[in-house]
Coordinates of C-alpha atoms in Angstrom, one line a residue:
X1 CA 0.2 0.1 0.3
X2 CA 1.4 3.5 -0.9
X3 CA 2.3 5.7 1.5
X4 CA -0.4 8.9 2.0
X5 CA 1.5 11.0 3.1
X6 CA 3.7 10.8 -0.1
X7 CA 0.5 10.1 -2.5
X8 CA -0.3 13.7 -1.4
X9 CA 3.5 14.9 -1.1
X10 CA 3.4 16.4 2.5
X11 CA 5.3 16.0 5.2
X12 CA 3.9 13.9 8.5
X13 CA 3.9 16.9 10.4
X14 CA 1.8 18.7 8.0
X15 CA -1.4 20.7 9.0
X16 CA -4.5 20.7 7.9
X17 CA -4.0 23.4 5.7
X18 CA -1.3 21.9 4.2
X19 CA -2.8 18.7 3.7
X20 CA -5.8 20.4 2.1
X21 CA -4.2 22.7 -0.5
X22 CA -1.6 19.6 -1.5
X23 CA -5.2 17.5 -2.3
X24 CA -6.4 20.2 -4.1
X25 CA -3.8 20.8 -6.6
X26 CA -3.3 16.9 -7.1
X27 CA -7.3 16.3 -7.7
X28 CA -7.7 19.4 -10.2
X29 CA -4.4 17.4 -11.9
X30 CA -5.5 14.3 -12.2
X31 CA -9.7 14.9 -12.3
X32 CA -10.8 12.2 -15.2
X33 CA -12.8 15.0 -16.6
X34 CA -9.2 16.4 -17.3
X35 CA -8.3 13.6 -18.4
X36 CA -10.7 11.9 -20.5
X37 CA -10.2 7.7 -21.5
X38 CA -6.3 8.3 -19.2
X39 CA -6.9 5.0 -16.5
X40 CA -4.1 5.7 -15.1
X41 CA -4.8 9.2 -14.7
X42 CA -7.9 7.9 -12.9
X43 CA -6.2 5.5 -10.8
X44 CA -3.7 8.2 -9.2
X45 CA -7.0 10.4 -8.6
X46 CA -8.3 7.3 -6.4
X47 CA -4.8 6.9 -4.9
X48 CA -5.5 11.1 -3.8
X49 CA -8.7 10.7 -2.4
X50 CA -8.3 7.9 -0.5
X51 CA -5.3 9.6 1.0
X52 CA -7.1 12.1 1.9
X53 CA -10.1 11.1 2.8
X54 CA -7.7 9.3 5.9
X55 CA -4.8 12.4 6.7
X56 CA -7.9 15.1 7.3
X57 CA -9.9 13.5 9.2
X58 CA -8.3 13.4 12.9
X59 CA -9.3 9.8 14.2
X60 CA -7.9 8.0 11.3
X61 CA -5.0 9.8 10.7
X62 CA -4.1 9.0 14.4
X63 CA -4.9 5.6 14.0
X64 CA -3.0 5.2 10.1
X65 CA 0.0 6.9 12.3
X66 CA 0.0 4.3 14.9
X67 CA -0.9 1.0 12.7
X68 CA -0.1 2.0 9.2
X69 CA -3.6 1.8 8.3
X70 CA -7.0 3.1 9.0
X71 CA -9.5 0.6 8.6
X72 CA -10.9 2.8 5.4
X73 CA -11.2 0.0 2.5
X74 CA -15.3 -0.4 2.5
X75 CA -15.6 3.5 2.2
X76 CA -14.4 3.5 -0.9
X77 CA -16.9 1.2 -2.7
X78 CA -18.8 4.0 -3.4
X79 CA -18.3 7.5 -5.1
X80 CA -15.2 9.2 -4.6
X81 CA -16.4 12.4 -5.7
X82 CA -18.4 12.3 -2.4
X83 CA -14.6 13.7 -0.9
X84 CA -13.8 15.9 -4.3
X85 CA -17.4 17.5 -3.8
X86 CA -17.1 18.1 0.4
X87 CA -13.5 20.2 -0.8
X88 CA -14.7 22.0 -4.1
X89 CA -18.3 22.5 -4.0
X90 CA -21.1 19.5 -4.9
X91 CA -21.8 21.5 -8.5
X92 CA -17.6 21.1 -9.2
X93 CA -16.9 18.5 -11.4
X94 CA -12.8 19.6 -12.0
X95 CA -13.7 21.3 -15.4
X96 CA -16.4 23.9 -14.6
X97 CA -19.1 21.1 -15.0
X98 CA -21.5 19.3 -13.0
X99 CA -20.8 15.2 -12.7
X100 CA -22.4 12.9 -14.8
X101 CA -24.5 10.6 -13.4
X102 CA -24.9 6.9 -15.0
X103 CA -23.1 3.8 -15.6
X104 CA -20.2 3.6 -17.7
X105 CA -20.5 1.8 -20.5
X106 CA -18.7 -2.0 -21.3
X107 CA -15.7 -2.1 -23.2
X108 CA -15.7 -4.2 -26.2
X109 CA -13.0 -6.0 -28.0
X110 CA -12.2 -7.0 -31.6
X111 CA -9.0 -8.5 -33.5
X112 CA -8.1 -7.3 -36.9
X113 CA -5.7 -8.6 -39.4
X114 CA -2.9 -5.9 -41.5
X115 CA -1.2 -5.9 -43.9
X116 CA 2.9 -4.9 -44.0
X117 CA 2.1 -2.4 -46.3
X118 CA -0.5 -0.9 -43.9
X119 CA 1.7 -1.4 -41.0
X120 CA 4.5 0.3 -42.5
X121 CA 2.6 3.6 -43.6
X122 CA 0.7 3.7 -40.4
X123 CA -2.8 3.8 -42.0
X124 CA -6.3 4.4 -40.9
X125 CA -8.2 0.7 -40.9
X126 CA -11.8 0.8 -40.6
X127 CA -12.9 -1.6 -38.3
X128 CA -16.2 -2.9 -37.9
X129 CA -18.0 -3.1 -34.9
X130 CA -21.3 -4.5 -33.0
X131 CA -21.8 -2.8 -29.8
X132 CA -24.8 -1.3 -28.4
X133 CA -25.6 2.3 -29.2
X134 CA -28.0 5.3 -27.7
X135 CA -31.6 4.4 -28.4
X136 CA -32.7 6.7 -30.8
X137 CA -36.2 6.7 -30.0
X138 CA -35.7 7.8 -25.9
X139 CA -32.2 9.0 -26.2
X140 CA -31.0 6.4 -23.5
X141 CA -33.3 7.5 -21.0
X142 CA -34.8 4.7 -21.1
X143 CA -38.5 5.6 -20.7
X144 CA -41.3 6.1 -23.6
X145 CA -40.9 9.9 -24.9
X146 CA -43.8 12.1 -23.0
X147 CA -43.9 10.1 -20.0
X148 CA -42.7 10.9 -16.6
X149 CA -40.4 8.9 -14.0
X150 CA -40.9 8.9 -10.7
X151 CA -38.3 9.4 -8.1
X152 CA -36.9 6.2 -6.1
X153 CA -37.7 5.5 -3.0
X154 CA -34.9 3.4 -2.0
X155 CA -32.5 6.6 -2.3
X156 CA -34.7 9.8 -2.3
X157 CA -33.8 10.5 -5.3
X158 CA -29.6 10.7 -4.8
X159 CA -28.6 7.4 -6.2
X160 CA -26.4 6.1 -3.8
X161 CA -27.7 4.6 -0.4
X162 CA -25.8 4.3 3.0
X163 CA -25.0 1.6 5.3
X164 CA -23.2 1.6 8.7
X165 CA -21.7 -1.2 10.6
X166 CA -19.6 -1.1 13.4
X167 CA -15.8 -2.3 13.7
X168 CA -12.9 -2.4 16.4
X169 CA -12.2 0.9 15.0
X170 CA -15.9 2.4 15.4
X171 CA -18.3 3.0 13.0
X172 CA -17.5 2.5 9.1
X173 CA -19.7 4.0 6.2
X174 CA -20.1 2.4 3.3
X175 CA -21.7 3.7 0.4
X176 CA -22.9 2.2 -2.4
X177 CA -25.0 2.5 -6.2
X178 CA -28.6 2.2 -5.6
X179 CA -29.9 -1.1 -6.6
X180 CA -33.1 -0.2 -6.9
X181 CA -32.6 2.4 -9.9
X182 CA -28.8 1.3 -11.0
X183 CA -27.6 5.2 -9.2
X184 CA -30.4 6.9 -11.5
X185 CA -32.2 8.5 -8.7
X186 CA -35.1 7.5 -10.7
X187 CA -37.7 5.1 -11.6
X188 CA -39.2 4.4 -15.0
X189 CA -42.6 3.7 -14.8
X190 CA -43.0 3.1 -19.0
X191 CA -40.4 1.7 -20.8
X192 CA -39.1 3.2 -24.1
X193 CA -41.4 0.7 -27.0
X194 CA -38.0 0.8 -29.2
X195 CA -35.3 -0.8 -26.5
X196 CA -37.7 -2.0 -23.9
X197 CA -36.2 0.3 -21.0
X198 CA -32.9 -0.9 -21.7
X199 CA -32.0 3.1 -23.2
X200 CA -29.5 1.1 -25.9
X201 CA -30.2 -0.8 -28.6
X202 CA -27.3 -3.3 -31.1
X203 CA -25.9 -1.4 -34.1
X204 CA -23.2 -2.2 -36.8
X205 CA -20.5 0.3 -37.0
X206 CA -17.6 1.6 -38.1
X207 CA -14.8 2.7 -36.8
X208 CA -11.8 4.6 -38.4
X209 CA -8.6 2.7 -36.7
X210 CA -4.9 5.1 -36.9
X211 CA -2.3 2.7 -37.1
X212 CA 1.1 3.4 -35.2
X213 CA 3.7 2.9 -38.6
X214 CA 5.8 0.2 -37.6
X215 CA 3.1 -1.3 -35.3
X216 CA 3.3 -5.4 -35.5
X217 CA 1.4 -8.4 -34.5
X218 CA 0.2 -8.6 -30.7
X219 CA -0.1 -5.2 -30.3
X220 CA -3.5 -3.9 -28.3
X221 CA -4.9 0.2 -29.1
X222 CA -7.2 1.4 -27.5
X223 CA -10.3 4.0 -28.9
X224 CA -11.3 6.0 -26.1
X225 CA -15.4 6.3 -26.3
X226 CA -15.6 3.4 -28.9
X227 CA -17.4 0.9 -26.8
X228 CA -21.0 0.1 -25.3
X229 CA -22.8 3.2 -25.0
X230 CA -23.5 4.3 -21.3
X231 CA -26.7 4.1 -19.4
X232 CA -28.4 7.3 -17.7
X233 CA -26.1 9.4 -19.3
X234 CA -22.9 7.5 -18.3
X235 CA -19.7 7.9 -20.5
X236 CA -19.3 5.2 -23.5
X237 CA -17.1 2.3 -23.0
X238 CA -13.7 2.0 -25.0
X239 CA -12.4 -0.3 -28.1
X240 CA -9.6 -2.0 -27.9
X241 CA -8.0 -3.3 -31.4
X242 CA -5.8 -6.4 -31.1
X243 CA -3.6 -6.4 -34.0
X244 CA -2.3 -9.5 -36.3
X245 CA -0.4 -9.5 -39.1
X246 CA -1.4 -10.7 -42.7
X247 CA 1.7 -13.1 -44.4
X248 CA 3.1 -11.5 -46.8
X249 CA 4.2 -13.1 -50.4
X250 CA 7.8 -12.6 -50.6
X251 CA 8.8 -11.1 -47.0
X252 CA 8.9 -12.3 -43.5
X253 CA 9.2 -9.4 -40.1
X254 CA 11.2 -10.6 -37.5
X255 CA 11.0 -7.0 -35.5
X256 CA 11.6 -3.7 -37.6
X257 CA 14.3 -6.0 -40.5
X258 CA 12.1 -8.1 -43.1
X259 CA 13.5 -11.0 -45.0
X260 CA 14.0 -12.6 -48.0
X261 CA 15.4 -15.8 -49.3
X262 CA 16.9 -15.2 -52.6
X263 CA 17.6 -18.3 -54.4
X264 CA 20.2 -18.8 -56.6
X265 CA 22.3 -21.8 -59.4
X266 CA 25.8 -23.3 -58.3
X267 CA 27.3 -21.3 -61.1
X268 CA 25.5 -18.2 -60.1
X269 CA 27.4 -18.6 -57.0
X270 CA 30.5 -19.0 -58.2
X271 CA 30.9 -16.5 -61.2
X272 CA 29.2 -14.0 -59.2
X273 CA 26.0 -12.1 -60.6
X274 CA 23.0 -9.2 -60.3
X275 CA 19.2 -10.3 -58.8
X276 CA 16.2 -8.4 -58.6
X277 CA 14.5 -8.6 -54.9
X278 CA 10.7 -7.5 -53.7
X279 CA 11.3 -4.6 -51.4
X280 CA 8.3 -2.7 -49.9
X281 CA 9.2 0.1 -52.1
X282 CA 9.4 -1.8 -55.1
X283 CA 11.9 -4.2 -57.0
X284 CA 15.5 -3.7 -56.2
X285 CA 18.9 -4.6 -58.0
X286 CA 21.9 -6.2 -55.6
X287 CA 25.6 -7.4 -56.9
X288 CA 26.7 -10.8 -55.6
X289 CA 30.7 -11.0 -56.2
X290 CA 32.0 -14.1 -57.2
X291 CA 32.5 -17.0 -54.7
X292 CA 29.1 -16.0 -52.9
X293 CA 28.5 -19.1 -50.3
X294 CA 25.5 -20.1 -49.5
X295 CA 24.3 -18.6 -45.8
X296 CA 25.4 -15.3 -47.4
X297 CA 24.0 -12.1 -46.4
X298 CA 23.0 -9.0 -47.8
X299 CA 21.6 -6.1 -45.9
X300 CA 19.4 -3.1 -47.4
X301 CA 19.8 -0.3 -44.7
X302 CA 16.8 1.4 -43.8
X303 CA 14.5 -1.1 -46.2
X304 CA 12.6 -2.1 -43.1
X305 CA 10.0 -1.8 -41.0
X306 CA 9.6 2.2 -39.1
X307 CA 10.4 1.9 -35.4
X308 CA 6.9 2.3 -33.4
X309 CA 6.8 5.8 -31.9
X310 CA 10.5 5.9 -32.4
X311 CA 13.2 7.7 -35.2
X312 CA 14.7 5.0 -37.8
X313 CA 14.1 1.9 -39.4
X314 CA 15.3 -1.3 -39.6
X315 CA 16.9 -3.2 -42.6
X316 CA 15.7 -5.9 -45.3
X317 CA 18.1 -9.0 -44.7
X318 CA 18.5 -10.7 -48.0
X319 CA 19.7 -14.3 -47.0
X320 CA 21.4 -16.2 -50.3
X321 CA 19.9 -20.2 -50.4
X322 CA 22.3 -21.8 -53.4
X323 CA 20.4 -24.5 -55.1
X324 CA 21.6 -27.7 -56.2
X325 CA 20.4 -29.2 -59.1
X326 CA 18.6 -32.5 -58.8
X327 CA 18.8 -33.9 -62.4
X328 CA 21.4 -33.0 -64.8
X329 CA 21.3 -33.1 -68.4
X330 CA 23.7 -35.3 -70.1
X331 CA 25.9 -32.0 -71.3
X332 CA 25.5 -30.4 -67.9
X333 CA 27.0 -33.3 -66.1
X334 CA 29.8 -33.8 -68.5
X335 CA 30.6 -29.6 -67.8
X336 CA 30.3 -31.0 -64.6
X337 CA 32.9 -33.6 -64.3
X338 CA 35.6 -31.3 -66.6
X339 CA 35.1 -29.2 -63.9
X340 CA 35.5 -31.3 -60.8
X341 CA 38.5 -32.9 -62.7
X342 CA 39.8 -29.1 -63.7
X343 CA 39.6 -28.6 -59.5
X344 CA 40.6 -32.0 -58.5
X345 CA 37.7 -32.7 -57.5
X346 CA 37.3 -36.5 -56.9
X347 CA 34.4 -37.9 -57.7
X348 CA 33.5 -41.6 -56.6
X349 CA 30.6 -43.8 -58.2
X350 CA 28.3 -45.2 -55.2
X351 CA 26.6 -48.4 -56.3
X352 CA 23.8 -48.4 -56.4
X353 CA 21.2 -51.1 -54.8
X354 CA 20.1 -52.2 -58.2
X355 CA 23.9 -53.3 -58.8
X356 CA 24.2 -55.2 -55.3
X357 CA 21.4 -56.9 -56.4
X358 CA 22.9 -57.7 -59.5
X359 CA 26.4 -58.6 -58.2
X360 CA 25.0 -60.8 -54.9
X361 CA 23.3 -63.0 -57.8
X362 CA 26.3 -63.0 -60.0
X363 CA 28.6 -64.6 -57.0
X364 CA 25.7 -66.9 -56.4
X365 CA 25.9 -68.3 -59.9
X366 CA 29.9 -68.5 -59.7
X367 CA 29.6 -70.7 -56.4
X368 CA 26.9 -73.0 -58.1
X369 CA 29.5 -73.1 -61.0
X370 CA 32.2 -74.0 -59.4
X371 CA 30.6 -76.5 -57.1
X372 CA 29.0 -78.4 -59.9
X373 CA 32.6 -78.1 -61.7
X374 CA 34.3 -80.1 -58.4
X375 CA 31.4 -82.6 -58.1
X376 CA 32.1 -83.2 -62.1
X377 CA 35.9 -83.7 -61.8
X378 CA 35.2 -86.2 -58.9
X379 CA 33.1 -88.3 -59.9
X380 CA 35.4 -88.3 -63.3
X381 CA 38.0 -89.6 -61.2

């Protein structure tokens, strides 16, 4: 657990005014209304409110200083904006507007496949999304247009209910969303005929996703407020887009580098030659020197993928694969044998299976003939 004094940036002997001043500054800086879609700022805002709730209360602060805890965890299951309102006033949300009520929409996830060219250029690609949108008949109010809603009797229109419980340290007050009206403070008596009182209807939408240059498979992008619509005026959820990469016809990706296998013949490797290789910028000619060995690499600088959110690009690596011919014409075999003789390479003929079988039968035939001749000579004697 973080130290509450460190969270507010004050010393342990800070007085109430110093603690309140530190809280006001940090709460305004990290308020969700000033940082829309920033989950890190939202988490920081919750930590700041939790710290202030303890250090601004004399009894809780004393227990915290003695035991390292004030047993206030259950208190934060309610609305953290109650603390904010107690300092700034109930009508101020941090951006000059009253805080919205209602329940946020759910986040959605979708997976898309992009090409190397799209990832390299950082293109904008449309993504089909099926989501819950605001009902166009009731505008999300859940009530039939022209009808009135009644005040929730459970929470008296506040949208929250409070409960008290006794603990070793005294009375603990917990605040939670009203289960009857789901925080709306009102009850729908005549539900909308189109959405049946849900406030949302299913819709097919297209969302434009801006790909960062150089993005790779496995990355996730968050598109703010493109998830399901919120309820009772709550903010929409977010859309999380998971990236997959389509295989390229010629190139393989490895981080920021691209790889291409160039297949050449024995004579081309020995004598050297020019070759045209594909790149994402179009064909490019490379020169291989005489005596190029299998597995040799040629690096095309800057022909790879852009480094994600950095300057520069990777390279394209061309790897030489020397192909040995499986079948030779009589003329080609004659020339290769002449080459082997010229450079002193000894070519040993390996006996084939058919030859071994033929030789085996030949030896058996000779052995049989020799035995017959011996028997004949013995008989004549």
